[in-house]
Short mmCIF file of C-alpha atoms and ligand atoms in Angstrom, two decimals:
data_model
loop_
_atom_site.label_atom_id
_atom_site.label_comp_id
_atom_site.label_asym_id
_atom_site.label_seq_id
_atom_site.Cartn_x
_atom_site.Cartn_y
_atom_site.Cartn_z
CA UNK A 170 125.58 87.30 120.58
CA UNK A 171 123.00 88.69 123.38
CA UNK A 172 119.73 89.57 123.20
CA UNK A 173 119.52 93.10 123.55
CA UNK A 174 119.32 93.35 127.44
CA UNK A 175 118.45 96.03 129.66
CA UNK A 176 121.51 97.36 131.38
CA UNK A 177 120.38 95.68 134.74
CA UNK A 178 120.44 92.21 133.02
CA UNK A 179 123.66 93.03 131.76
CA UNK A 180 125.11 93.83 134.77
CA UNK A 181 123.48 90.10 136.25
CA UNK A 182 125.38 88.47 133.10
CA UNK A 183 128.89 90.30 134.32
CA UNK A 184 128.52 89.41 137.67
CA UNK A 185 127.26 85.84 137.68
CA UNK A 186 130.00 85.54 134.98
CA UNK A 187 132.72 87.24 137.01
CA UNK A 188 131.71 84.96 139.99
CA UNK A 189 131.90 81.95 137.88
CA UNK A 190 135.53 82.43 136.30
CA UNK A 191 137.07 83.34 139.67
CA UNK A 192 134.93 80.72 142.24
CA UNK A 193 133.24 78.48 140.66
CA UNK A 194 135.36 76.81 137.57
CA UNK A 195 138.23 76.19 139.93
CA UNK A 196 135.92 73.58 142.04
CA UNK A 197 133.18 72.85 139.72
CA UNK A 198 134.26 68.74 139.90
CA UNK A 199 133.66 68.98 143.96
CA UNK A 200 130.42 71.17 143.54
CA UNK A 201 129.20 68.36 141.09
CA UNK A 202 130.60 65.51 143.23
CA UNK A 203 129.16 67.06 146.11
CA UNK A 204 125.79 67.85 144.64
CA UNK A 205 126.17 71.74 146.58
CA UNK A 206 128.36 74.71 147.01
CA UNK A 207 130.32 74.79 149.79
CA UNK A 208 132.48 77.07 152.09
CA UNK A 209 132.81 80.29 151.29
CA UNK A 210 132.26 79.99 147.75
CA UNK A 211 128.54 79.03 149.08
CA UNK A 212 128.33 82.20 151.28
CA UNK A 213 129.44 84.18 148.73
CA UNK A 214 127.11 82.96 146.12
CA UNK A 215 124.05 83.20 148.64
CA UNK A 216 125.16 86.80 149.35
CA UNK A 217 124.64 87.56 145.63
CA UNK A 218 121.09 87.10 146.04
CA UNK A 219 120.33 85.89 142.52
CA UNK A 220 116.60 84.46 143.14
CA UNK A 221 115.39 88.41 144.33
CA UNK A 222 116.12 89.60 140.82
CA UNK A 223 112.92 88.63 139.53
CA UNK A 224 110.13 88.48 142.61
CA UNK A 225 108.51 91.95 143.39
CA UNK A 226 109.83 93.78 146.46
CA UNK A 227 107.00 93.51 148.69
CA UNK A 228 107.92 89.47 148.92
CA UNK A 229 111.63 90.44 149.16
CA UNK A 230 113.04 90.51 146.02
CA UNK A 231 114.00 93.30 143.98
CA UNK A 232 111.35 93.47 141.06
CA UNK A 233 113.29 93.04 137.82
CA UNK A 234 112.62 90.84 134.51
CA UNK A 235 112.17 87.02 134.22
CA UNK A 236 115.11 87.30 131.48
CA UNK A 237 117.42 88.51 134.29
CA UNK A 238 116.62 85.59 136.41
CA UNK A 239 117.45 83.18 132.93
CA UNK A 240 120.70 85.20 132.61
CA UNK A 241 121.97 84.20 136.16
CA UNK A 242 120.70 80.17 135.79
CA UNK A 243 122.33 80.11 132.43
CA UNK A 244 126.09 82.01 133.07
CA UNK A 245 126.32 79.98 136.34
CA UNK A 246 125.71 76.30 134.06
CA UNK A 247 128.82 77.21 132.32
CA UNK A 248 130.24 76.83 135.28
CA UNK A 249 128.41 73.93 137.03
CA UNK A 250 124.81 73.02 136.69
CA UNK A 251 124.53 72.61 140.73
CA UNK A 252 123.88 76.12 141.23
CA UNK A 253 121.23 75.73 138.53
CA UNK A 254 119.12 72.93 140.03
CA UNK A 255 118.81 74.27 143.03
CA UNK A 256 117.97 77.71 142.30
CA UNK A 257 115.45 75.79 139.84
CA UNK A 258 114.00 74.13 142.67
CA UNK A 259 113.16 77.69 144.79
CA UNK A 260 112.46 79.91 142.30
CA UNK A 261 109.43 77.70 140.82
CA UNK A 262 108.32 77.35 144.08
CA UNK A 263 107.97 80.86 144.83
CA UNK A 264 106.64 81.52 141.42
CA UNK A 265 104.06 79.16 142.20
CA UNK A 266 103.14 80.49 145.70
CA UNK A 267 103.50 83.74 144.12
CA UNK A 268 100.42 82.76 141.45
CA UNK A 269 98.32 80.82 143.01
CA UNK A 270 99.23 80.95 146.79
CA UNK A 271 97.41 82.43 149.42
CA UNK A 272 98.70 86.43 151.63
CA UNK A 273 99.50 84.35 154.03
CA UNK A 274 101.75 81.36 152.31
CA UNK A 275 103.44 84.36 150.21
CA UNK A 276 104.26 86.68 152.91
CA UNK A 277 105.25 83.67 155.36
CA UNK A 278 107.45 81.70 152.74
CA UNK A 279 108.97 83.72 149.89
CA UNK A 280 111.30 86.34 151.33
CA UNK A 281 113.12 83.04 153.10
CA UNK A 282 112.74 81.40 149.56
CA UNK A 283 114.53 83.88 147.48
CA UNK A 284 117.17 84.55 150.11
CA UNK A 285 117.60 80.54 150.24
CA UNK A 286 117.05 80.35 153.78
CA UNK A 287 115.10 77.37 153.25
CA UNK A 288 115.70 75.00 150.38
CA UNK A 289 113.14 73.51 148.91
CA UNK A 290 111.68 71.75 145.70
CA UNK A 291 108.38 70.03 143.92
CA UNK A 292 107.00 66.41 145.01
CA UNK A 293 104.83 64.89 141.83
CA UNK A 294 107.09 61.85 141.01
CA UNK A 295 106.16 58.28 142.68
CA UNK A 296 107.43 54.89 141.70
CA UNK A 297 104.61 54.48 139.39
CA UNK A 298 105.04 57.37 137.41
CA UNK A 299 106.74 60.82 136.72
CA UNK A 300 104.62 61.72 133.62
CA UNK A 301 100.61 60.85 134.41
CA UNK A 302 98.85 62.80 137.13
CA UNK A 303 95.78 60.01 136.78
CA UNK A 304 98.55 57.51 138.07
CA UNK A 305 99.68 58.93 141.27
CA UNK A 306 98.69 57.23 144.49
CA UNK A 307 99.47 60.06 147.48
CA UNK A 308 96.11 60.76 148.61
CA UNK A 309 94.84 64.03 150.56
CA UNK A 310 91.49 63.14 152.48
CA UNK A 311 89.56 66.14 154.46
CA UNK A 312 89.37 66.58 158.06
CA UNK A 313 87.97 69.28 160.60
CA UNK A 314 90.52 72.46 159.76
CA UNK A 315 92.73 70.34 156.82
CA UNK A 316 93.76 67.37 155.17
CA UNK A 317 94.82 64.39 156.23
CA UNK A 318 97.74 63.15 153.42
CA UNK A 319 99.23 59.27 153.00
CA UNK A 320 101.62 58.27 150.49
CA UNK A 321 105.11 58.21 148.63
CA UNK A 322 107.31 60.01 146.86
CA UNK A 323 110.26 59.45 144.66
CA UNK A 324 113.49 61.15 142.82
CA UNK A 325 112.25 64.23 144.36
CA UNK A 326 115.15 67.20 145.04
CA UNK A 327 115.64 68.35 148.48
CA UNK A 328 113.05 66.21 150.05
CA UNK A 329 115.70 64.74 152.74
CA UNK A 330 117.36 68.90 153.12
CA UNK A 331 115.00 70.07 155.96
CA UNK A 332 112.97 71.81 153.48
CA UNK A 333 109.75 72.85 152.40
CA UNK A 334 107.89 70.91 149.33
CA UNK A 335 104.81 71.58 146.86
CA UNK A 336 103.57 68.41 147.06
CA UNK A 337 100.61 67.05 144.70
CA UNK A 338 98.06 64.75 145.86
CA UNK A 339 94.98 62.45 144.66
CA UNK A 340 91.76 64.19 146.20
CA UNK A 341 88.15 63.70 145.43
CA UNK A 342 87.95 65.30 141.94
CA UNK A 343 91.73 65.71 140.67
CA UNK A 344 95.04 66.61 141.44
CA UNK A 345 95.90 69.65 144.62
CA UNK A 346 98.78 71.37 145.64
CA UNK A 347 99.99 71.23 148.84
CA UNK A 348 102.55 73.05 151.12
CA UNK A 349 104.75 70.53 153.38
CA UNK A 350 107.17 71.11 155.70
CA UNK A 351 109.59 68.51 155.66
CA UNK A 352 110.42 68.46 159.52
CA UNK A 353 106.75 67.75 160.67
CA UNK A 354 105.51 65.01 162.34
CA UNK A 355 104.21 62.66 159.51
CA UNK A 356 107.07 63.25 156.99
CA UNK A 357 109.88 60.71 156.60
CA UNK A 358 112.97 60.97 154.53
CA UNK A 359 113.45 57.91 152.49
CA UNK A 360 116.19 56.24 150.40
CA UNK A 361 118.34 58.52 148.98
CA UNK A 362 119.84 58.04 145.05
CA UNK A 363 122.96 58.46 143.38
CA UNK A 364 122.68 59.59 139.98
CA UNK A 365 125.59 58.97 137.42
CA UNK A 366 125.45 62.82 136.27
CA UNK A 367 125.01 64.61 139.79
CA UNK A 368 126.46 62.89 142.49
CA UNK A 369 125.15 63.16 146.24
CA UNK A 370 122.39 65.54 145.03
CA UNK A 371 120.44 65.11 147.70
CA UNK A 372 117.21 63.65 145.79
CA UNK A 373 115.25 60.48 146.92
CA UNK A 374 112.10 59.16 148.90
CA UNK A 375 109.79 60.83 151.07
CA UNK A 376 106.93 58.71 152.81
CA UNK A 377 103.88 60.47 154.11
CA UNK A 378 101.69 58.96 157.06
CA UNK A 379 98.91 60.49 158.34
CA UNK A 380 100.93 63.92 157.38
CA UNK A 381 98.06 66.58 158.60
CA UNK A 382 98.27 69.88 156.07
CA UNK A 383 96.31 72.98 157.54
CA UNK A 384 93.86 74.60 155.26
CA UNK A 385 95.99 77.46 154.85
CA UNK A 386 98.41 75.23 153.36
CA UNK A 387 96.72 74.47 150.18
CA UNK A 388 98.31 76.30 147.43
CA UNK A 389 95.59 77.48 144.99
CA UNK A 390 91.84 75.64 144.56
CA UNK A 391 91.45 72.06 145.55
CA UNK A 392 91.16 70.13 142.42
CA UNK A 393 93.03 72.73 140.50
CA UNK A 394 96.08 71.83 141.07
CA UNK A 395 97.45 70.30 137.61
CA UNK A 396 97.28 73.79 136.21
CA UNK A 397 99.32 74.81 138.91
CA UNK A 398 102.18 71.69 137.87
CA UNK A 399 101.80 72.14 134.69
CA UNK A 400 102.99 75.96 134.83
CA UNK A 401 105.39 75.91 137.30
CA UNK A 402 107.05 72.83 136.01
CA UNK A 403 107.27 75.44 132.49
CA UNK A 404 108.81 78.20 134.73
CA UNK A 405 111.23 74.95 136.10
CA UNK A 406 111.79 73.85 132.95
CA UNK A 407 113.02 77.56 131.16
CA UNK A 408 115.45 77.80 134.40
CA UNK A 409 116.44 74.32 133.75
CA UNK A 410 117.32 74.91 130.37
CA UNK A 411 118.72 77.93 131.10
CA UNK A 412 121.83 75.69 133.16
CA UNK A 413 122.14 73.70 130.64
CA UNK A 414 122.63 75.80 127.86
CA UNK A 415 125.36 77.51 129.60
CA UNK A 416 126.78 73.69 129.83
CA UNK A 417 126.62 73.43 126.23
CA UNK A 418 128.74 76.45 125.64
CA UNK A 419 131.07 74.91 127.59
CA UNK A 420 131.51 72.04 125.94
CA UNK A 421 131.47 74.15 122.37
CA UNK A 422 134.31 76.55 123.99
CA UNK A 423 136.18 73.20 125.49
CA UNK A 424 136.18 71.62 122.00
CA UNK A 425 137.38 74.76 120.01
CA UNK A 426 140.12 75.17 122.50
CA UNK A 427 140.87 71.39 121.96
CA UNK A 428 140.69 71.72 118.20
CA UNK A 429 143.19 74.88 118.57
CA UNK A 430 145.73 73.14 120.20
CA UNK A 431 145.64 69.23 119.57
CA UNK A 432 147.60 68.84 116.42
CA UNK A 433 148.40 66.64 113.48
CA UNK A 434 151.38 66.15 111.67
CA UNK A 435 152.34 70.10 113.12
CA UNK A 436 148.83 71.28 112.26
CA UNK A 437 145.64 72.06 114.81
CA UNK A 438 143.06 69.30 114.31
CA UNK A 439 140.89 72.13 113.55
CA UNK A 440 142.15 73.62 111.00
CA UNK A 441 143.08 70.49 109.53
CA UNK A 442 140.09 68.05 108.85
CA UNK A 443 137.02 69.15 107.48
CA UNK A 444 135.06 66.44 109.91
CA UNK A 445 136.25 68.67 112.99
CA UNK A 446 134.81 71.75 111.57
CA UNK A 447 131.53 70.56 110.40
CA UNK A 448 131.04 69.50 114.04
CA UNK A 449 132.01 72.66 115.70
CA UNK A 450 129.73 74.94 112.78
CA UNK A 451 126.66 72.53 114.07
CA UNK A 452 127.72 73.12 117.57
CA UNK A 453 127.72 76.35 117.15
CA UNK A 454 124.48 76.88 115.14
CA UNK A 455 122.67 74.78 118.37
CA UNK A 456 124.25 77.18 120.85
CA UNK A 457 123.24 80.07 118.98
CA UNK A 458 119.59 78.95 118.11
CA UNK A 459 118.98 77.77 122.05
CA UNK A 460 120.31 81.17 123.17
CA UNK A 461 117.45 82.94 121.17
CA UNK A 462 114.57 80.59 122.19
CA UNK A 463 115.67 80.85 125.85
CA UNK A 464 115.34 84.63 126.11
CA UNK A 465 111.99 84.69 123.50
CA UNK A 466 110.66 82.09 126.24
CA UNK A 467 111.87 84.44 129.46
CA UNK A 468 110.61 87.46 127.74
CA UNK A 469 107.44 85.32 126.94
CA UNK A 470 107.11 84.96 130.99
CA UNK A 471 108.03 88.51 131.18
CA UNK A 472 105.31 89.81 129.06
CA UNK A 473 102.28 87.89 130.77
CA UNK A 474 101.93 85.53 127.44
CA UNK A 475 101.02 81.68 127.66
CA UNK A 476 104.81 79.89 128.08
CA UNK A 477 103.88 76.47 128.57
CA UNK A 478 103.86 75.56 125.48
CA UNK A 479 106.89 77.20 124.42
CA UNK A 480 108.81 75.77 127.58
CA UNK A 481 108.02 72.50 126.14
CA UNK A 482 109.70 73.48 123.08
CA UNK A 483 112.50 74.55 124.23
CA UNK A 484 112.78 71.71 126.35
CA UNK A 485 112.62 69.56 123.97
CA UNK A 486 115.43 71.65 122.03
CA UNK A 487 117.49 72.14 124.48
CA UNK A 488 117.64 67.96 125.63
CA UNK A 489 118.12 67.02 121.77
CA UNK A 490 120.72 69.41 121.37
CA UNK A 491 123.23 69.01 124.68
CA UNK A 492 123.21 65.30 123.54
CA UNK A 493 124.29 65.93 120.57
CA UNK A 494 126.80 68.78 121.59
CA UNK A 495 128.24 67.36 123.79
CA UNK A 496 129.08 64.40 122.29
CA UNK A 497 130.46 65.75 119.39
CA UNK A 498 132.41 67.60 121.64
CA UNK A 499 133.75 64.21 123.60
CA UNK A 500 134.34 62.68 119.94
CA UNK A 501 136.83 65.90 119.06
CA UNK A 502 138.86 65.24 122.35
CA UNK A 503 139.45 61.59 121.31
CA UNK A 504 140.43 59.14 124.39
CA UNK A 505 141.11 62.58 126.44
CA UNK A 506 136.88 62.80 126.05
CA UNK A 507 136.68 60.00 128.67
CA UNK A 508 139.64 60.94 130.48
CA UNK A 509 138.96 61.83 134.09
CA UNK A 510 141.61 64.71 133.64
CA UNK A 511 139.43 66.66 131.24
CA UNK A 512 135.94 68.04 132.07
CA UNK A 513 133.99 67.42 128.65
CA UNK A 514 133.40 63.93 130.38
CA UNK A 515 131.88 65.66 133.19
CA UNK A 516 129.89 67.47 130.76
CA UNK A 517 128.89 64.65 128.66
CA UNK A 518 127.46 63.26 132.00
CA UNK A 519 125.67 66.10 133.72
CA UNK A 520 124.07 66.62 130.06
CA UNK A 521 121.92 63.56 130.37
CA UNK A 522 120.04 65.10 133.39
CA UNK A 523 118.32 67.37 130.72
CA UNK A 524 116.25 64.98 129.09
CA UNK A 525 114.34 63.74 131.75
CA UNK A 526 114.30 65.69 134.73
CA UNK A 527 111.00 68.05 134.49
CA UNK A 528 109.78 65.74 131.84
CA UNK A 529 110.37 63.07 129.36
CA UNK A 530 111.34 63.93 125.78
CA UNK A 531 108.74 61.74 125.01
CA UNK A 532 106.33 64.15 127.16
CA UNK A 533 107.61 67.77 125.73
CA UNK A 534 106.41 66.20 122.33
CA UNK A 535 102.89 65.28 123.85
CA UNK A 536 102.33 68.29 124.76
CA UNK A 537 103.54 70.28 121.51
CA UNK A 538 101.80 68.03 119.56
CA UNK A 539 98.71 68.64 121.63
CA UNK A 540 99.34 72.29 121.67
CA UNK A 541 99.72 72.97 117.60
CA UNK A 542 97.09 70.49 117.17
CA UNK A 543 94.45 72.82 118.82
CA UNK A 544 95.45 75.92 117.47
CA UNK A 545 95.71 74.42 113.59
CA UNK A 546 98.51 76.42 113.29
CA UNK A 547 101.45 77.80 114.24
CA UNK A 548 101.17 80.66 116.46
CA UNK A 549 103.96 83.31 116.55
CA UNK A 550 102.10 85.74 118.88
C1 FAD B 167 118.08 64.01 139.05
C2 FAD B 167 116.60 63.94 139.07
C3 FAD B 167 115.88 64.87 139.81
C4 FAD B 167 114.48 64.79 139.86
N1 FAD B 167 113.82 65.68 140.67
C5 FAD B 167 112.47 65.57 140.79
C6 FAD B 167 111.76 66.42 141.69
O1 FAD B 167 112.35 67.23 142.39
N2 FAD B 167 110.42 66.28 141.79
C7 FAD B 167 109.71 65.38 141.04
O2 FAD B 167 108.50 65.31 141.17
N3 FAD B 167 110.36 64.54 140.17
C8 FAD B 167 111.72 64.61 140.04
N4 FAD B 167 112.39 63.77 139.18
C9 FAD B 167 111.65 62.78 138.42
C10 FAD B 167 111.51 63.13 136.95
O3 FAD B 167 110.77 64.33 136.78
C11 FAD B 167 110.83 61.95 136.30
O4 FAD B 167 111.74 60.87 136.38
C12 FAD B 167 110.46 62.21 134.87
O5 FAD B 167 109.36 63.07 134.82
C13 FAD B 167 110.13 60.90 134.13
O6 FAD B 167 109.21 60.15 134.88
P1 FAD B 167 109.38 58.55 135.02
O7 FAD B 167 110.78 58.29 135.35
O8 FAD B 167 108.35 58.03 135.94
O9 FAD B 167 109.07 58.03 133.58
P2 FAD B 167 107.69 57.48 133.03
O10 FAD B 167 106.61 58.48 133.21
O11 FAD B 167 107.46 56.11 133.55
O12 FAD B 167 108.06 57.37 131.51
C14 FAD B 167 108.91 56.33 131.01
C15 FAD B 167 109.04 56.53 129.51
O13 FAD B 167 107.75 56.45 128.90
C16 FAD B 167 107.49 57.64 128.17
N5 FAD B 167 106.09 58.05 128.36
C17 FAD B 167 105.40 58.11 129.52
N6 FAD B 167 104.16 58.58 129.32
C18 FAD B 167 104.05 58.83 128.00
C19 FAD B 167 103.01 59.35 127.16
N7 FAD B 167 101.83 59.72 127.64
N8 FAD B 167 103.27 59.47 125.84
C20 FAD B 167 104.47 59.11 125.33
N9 FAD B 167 105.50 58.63 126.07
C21 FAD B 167 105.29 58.48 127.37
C22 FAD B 167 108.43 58.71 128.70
O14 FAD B 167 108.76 59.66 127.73
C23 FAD B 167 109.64 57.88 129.13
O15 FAD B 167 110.51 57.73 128.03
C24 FAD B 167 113.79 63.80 139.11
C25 FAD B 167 114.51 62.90 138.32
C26 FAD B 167 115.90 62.95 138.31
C27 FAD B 167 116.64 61.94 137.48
#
């Protein structure tokens, strides 16, 4: 069951669903392998323009509802949570230099954004840490008409893509935001990884030296910039889930259609054993209860209220409950579960990515704790 969606957002839903069944599904193992889209199944998905839903027109978009934007991210996770990621990457991006960024860095940079002319992503993660801004080590020292910025990065999504980057870097009094364009002179692409749940993604190391950032580069307030991370990773983090909680209905729909048609002794496995049915009415009840909280989060952006701690929430939900839902699902596929010839495996894998990319379990709980703490109560505002 939906939400009750405008008739815009349902029309998103049919198309990004349509465009699933009939492109995406059919290569989803090569999209994942590849860590991209490719061929025409790319151009066609760049042609549907899915980031413009939600940015207002004068920046190129089309001015519709956060919850429209969620809608896309989560029917094209059912299909692959590529698409996902790196829609993730842009659209909190924009957000950001939509909130906090200069005429200039808006007008300049989000039209090619949300048309995905330019890929690009969020820098905060070093070798020392991906959780503590007091840790980092990339420093930003002024000069005459900028800053002058040293340092690494690491794990970070599209820095080797030709891209642009909100980086965040040490300067005198805290944390700032910064816009970098990977193909200047100072900028160098570093190792890349391999991840066990998203293949050639292309994610890795970026090294700074004596990278020089104009002054109308700085996105926001210098000093101010952990506000900045700390929304736009919540923004990141709803579009996130919203992938993978179109993953998890995979693996629930998967698993039914397994149960249906494996049998025992001339009986589905479903209908037979109680133990197969108390894992599919759990399965269910997560799917259902992640649906609601990801649309009462979007509609939460939506309505101008505080998200951040409700991102964190759902975060937090959403990680515990793909583990667990997709495993159950592997368990009712028996030896096929780790069979190359079925996807659930696939699924099992790419699930893993949810509970630590935009923050630690550990971290979503830090900051719910921290959140509850200082209200006294809970707040249902
Ligand atoms: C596929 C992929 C893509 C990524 N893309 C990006 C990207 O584009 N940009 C980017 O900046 N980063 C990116 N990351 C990095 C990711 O965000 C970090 O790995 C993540 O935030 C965890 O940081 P860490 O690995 O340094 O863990 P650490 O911070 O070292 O934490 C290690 C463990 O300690 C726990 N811990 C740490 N601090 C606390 C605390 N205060 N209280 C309780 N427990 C704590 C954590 O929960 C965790 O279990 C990516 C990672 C992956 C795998």
């Amino acid at each position: 069951m939906d939400m009750a969606f405008t008739l815009e957002e349902s029309e998103i839903k049919n198309q990004v669903r349509k465009f699933v069944k009939k492109d995406l599904l059919p290569i989803y193992r090569e999209v994942d392998e590849k860590g991209d889209l490719f061929g025409d199944v790319k151009k066609k998905f760049q042609s549907m323009n899915l980031l413009k839903i939600y940015f207002p027109e004068e920046y190129g978009g089309v001015g519709g509802t956060f919850v429209g934007l969620i809608i896309a991210l989560k029917e094209l996770g059912y299909g692959s949570i590529i698409p996902t990621t790196l829609l993730t990457g842009n659209s909190l991006v924009a957000w950001s230099l939509y909130n906090y960024g200069s005429d200039f860095l808006k007008t300049t940079y989000i039209p090619d954004l949300l048309s995905l002319k330019i890929p690009a992503g969020i820098a905060f993660t070093e070798s020392d840490t991906g959780s503590d801004p007091k840790q980092l080590k990339t420093v930003a020292k002024k000069r005459a008409g900028g800053w002058l910025l040293n340092g690494s990065k690491k794990f970070i999504t599209n820095s080797g893509t030709g891209g642009y980057l909100m980086l965040f870097a040490l300067t005198d009094e805290g944390v700032t935001a910064f816009w970098i364009n990977s193909k200047h002179k100072g900028y160098k692409v570093g190792k890349r990884e391999s991840f066990i749940h998203c293949g050639a993604l292309d994610n890795g190391e970026l090294y700074l030296d004596d990278y020089f950032v104009p002054e109308d580069h700085v996105i926001g307030q210098v000093n101010k910039g952990f506000e900045i991370l700390v929304r736009a990773e919540a923004i990141g983090k709803t579009g996130f889930c919203a992938g993978y909680v179109g993953l998890a209905e995979r693996a629930l729909d998967l698993a039914v259609k397994y149960a249906n048609t494996r049998t025992h002794r001339g009986k589905p496995i479903g209908r037979k054993f109680q133990m197969i049915q108390v894992k599919l009415a759990r399965m269910t009840t997560r799917v259902a209860a992640m649906n609601s909280y990801l649309y009462q989060v979007a509609a939460m952006v939506d309505q101008g209220k505080n998200f951040v701690p409700d991102a964190a929430r759902l975060k937090l939900l959403v990680a515990e409950d793909v583990k667990e839902i997709t495993a159950d699902a592997m368990e009712i596929h028996g030896a096929y579960g780790l069979s190359d010839e079925y996807e659930i495996g696939t699924l099992f894998k790419a699930g893993i990515g949810v509970q630590v990319i935009m923050g630690a379990s550990d971290i979503q709980r830090v900051i719910i704790a921290n959140d509850i703490l200082a209200k006294g109560k809970y707040d249902t505002e």
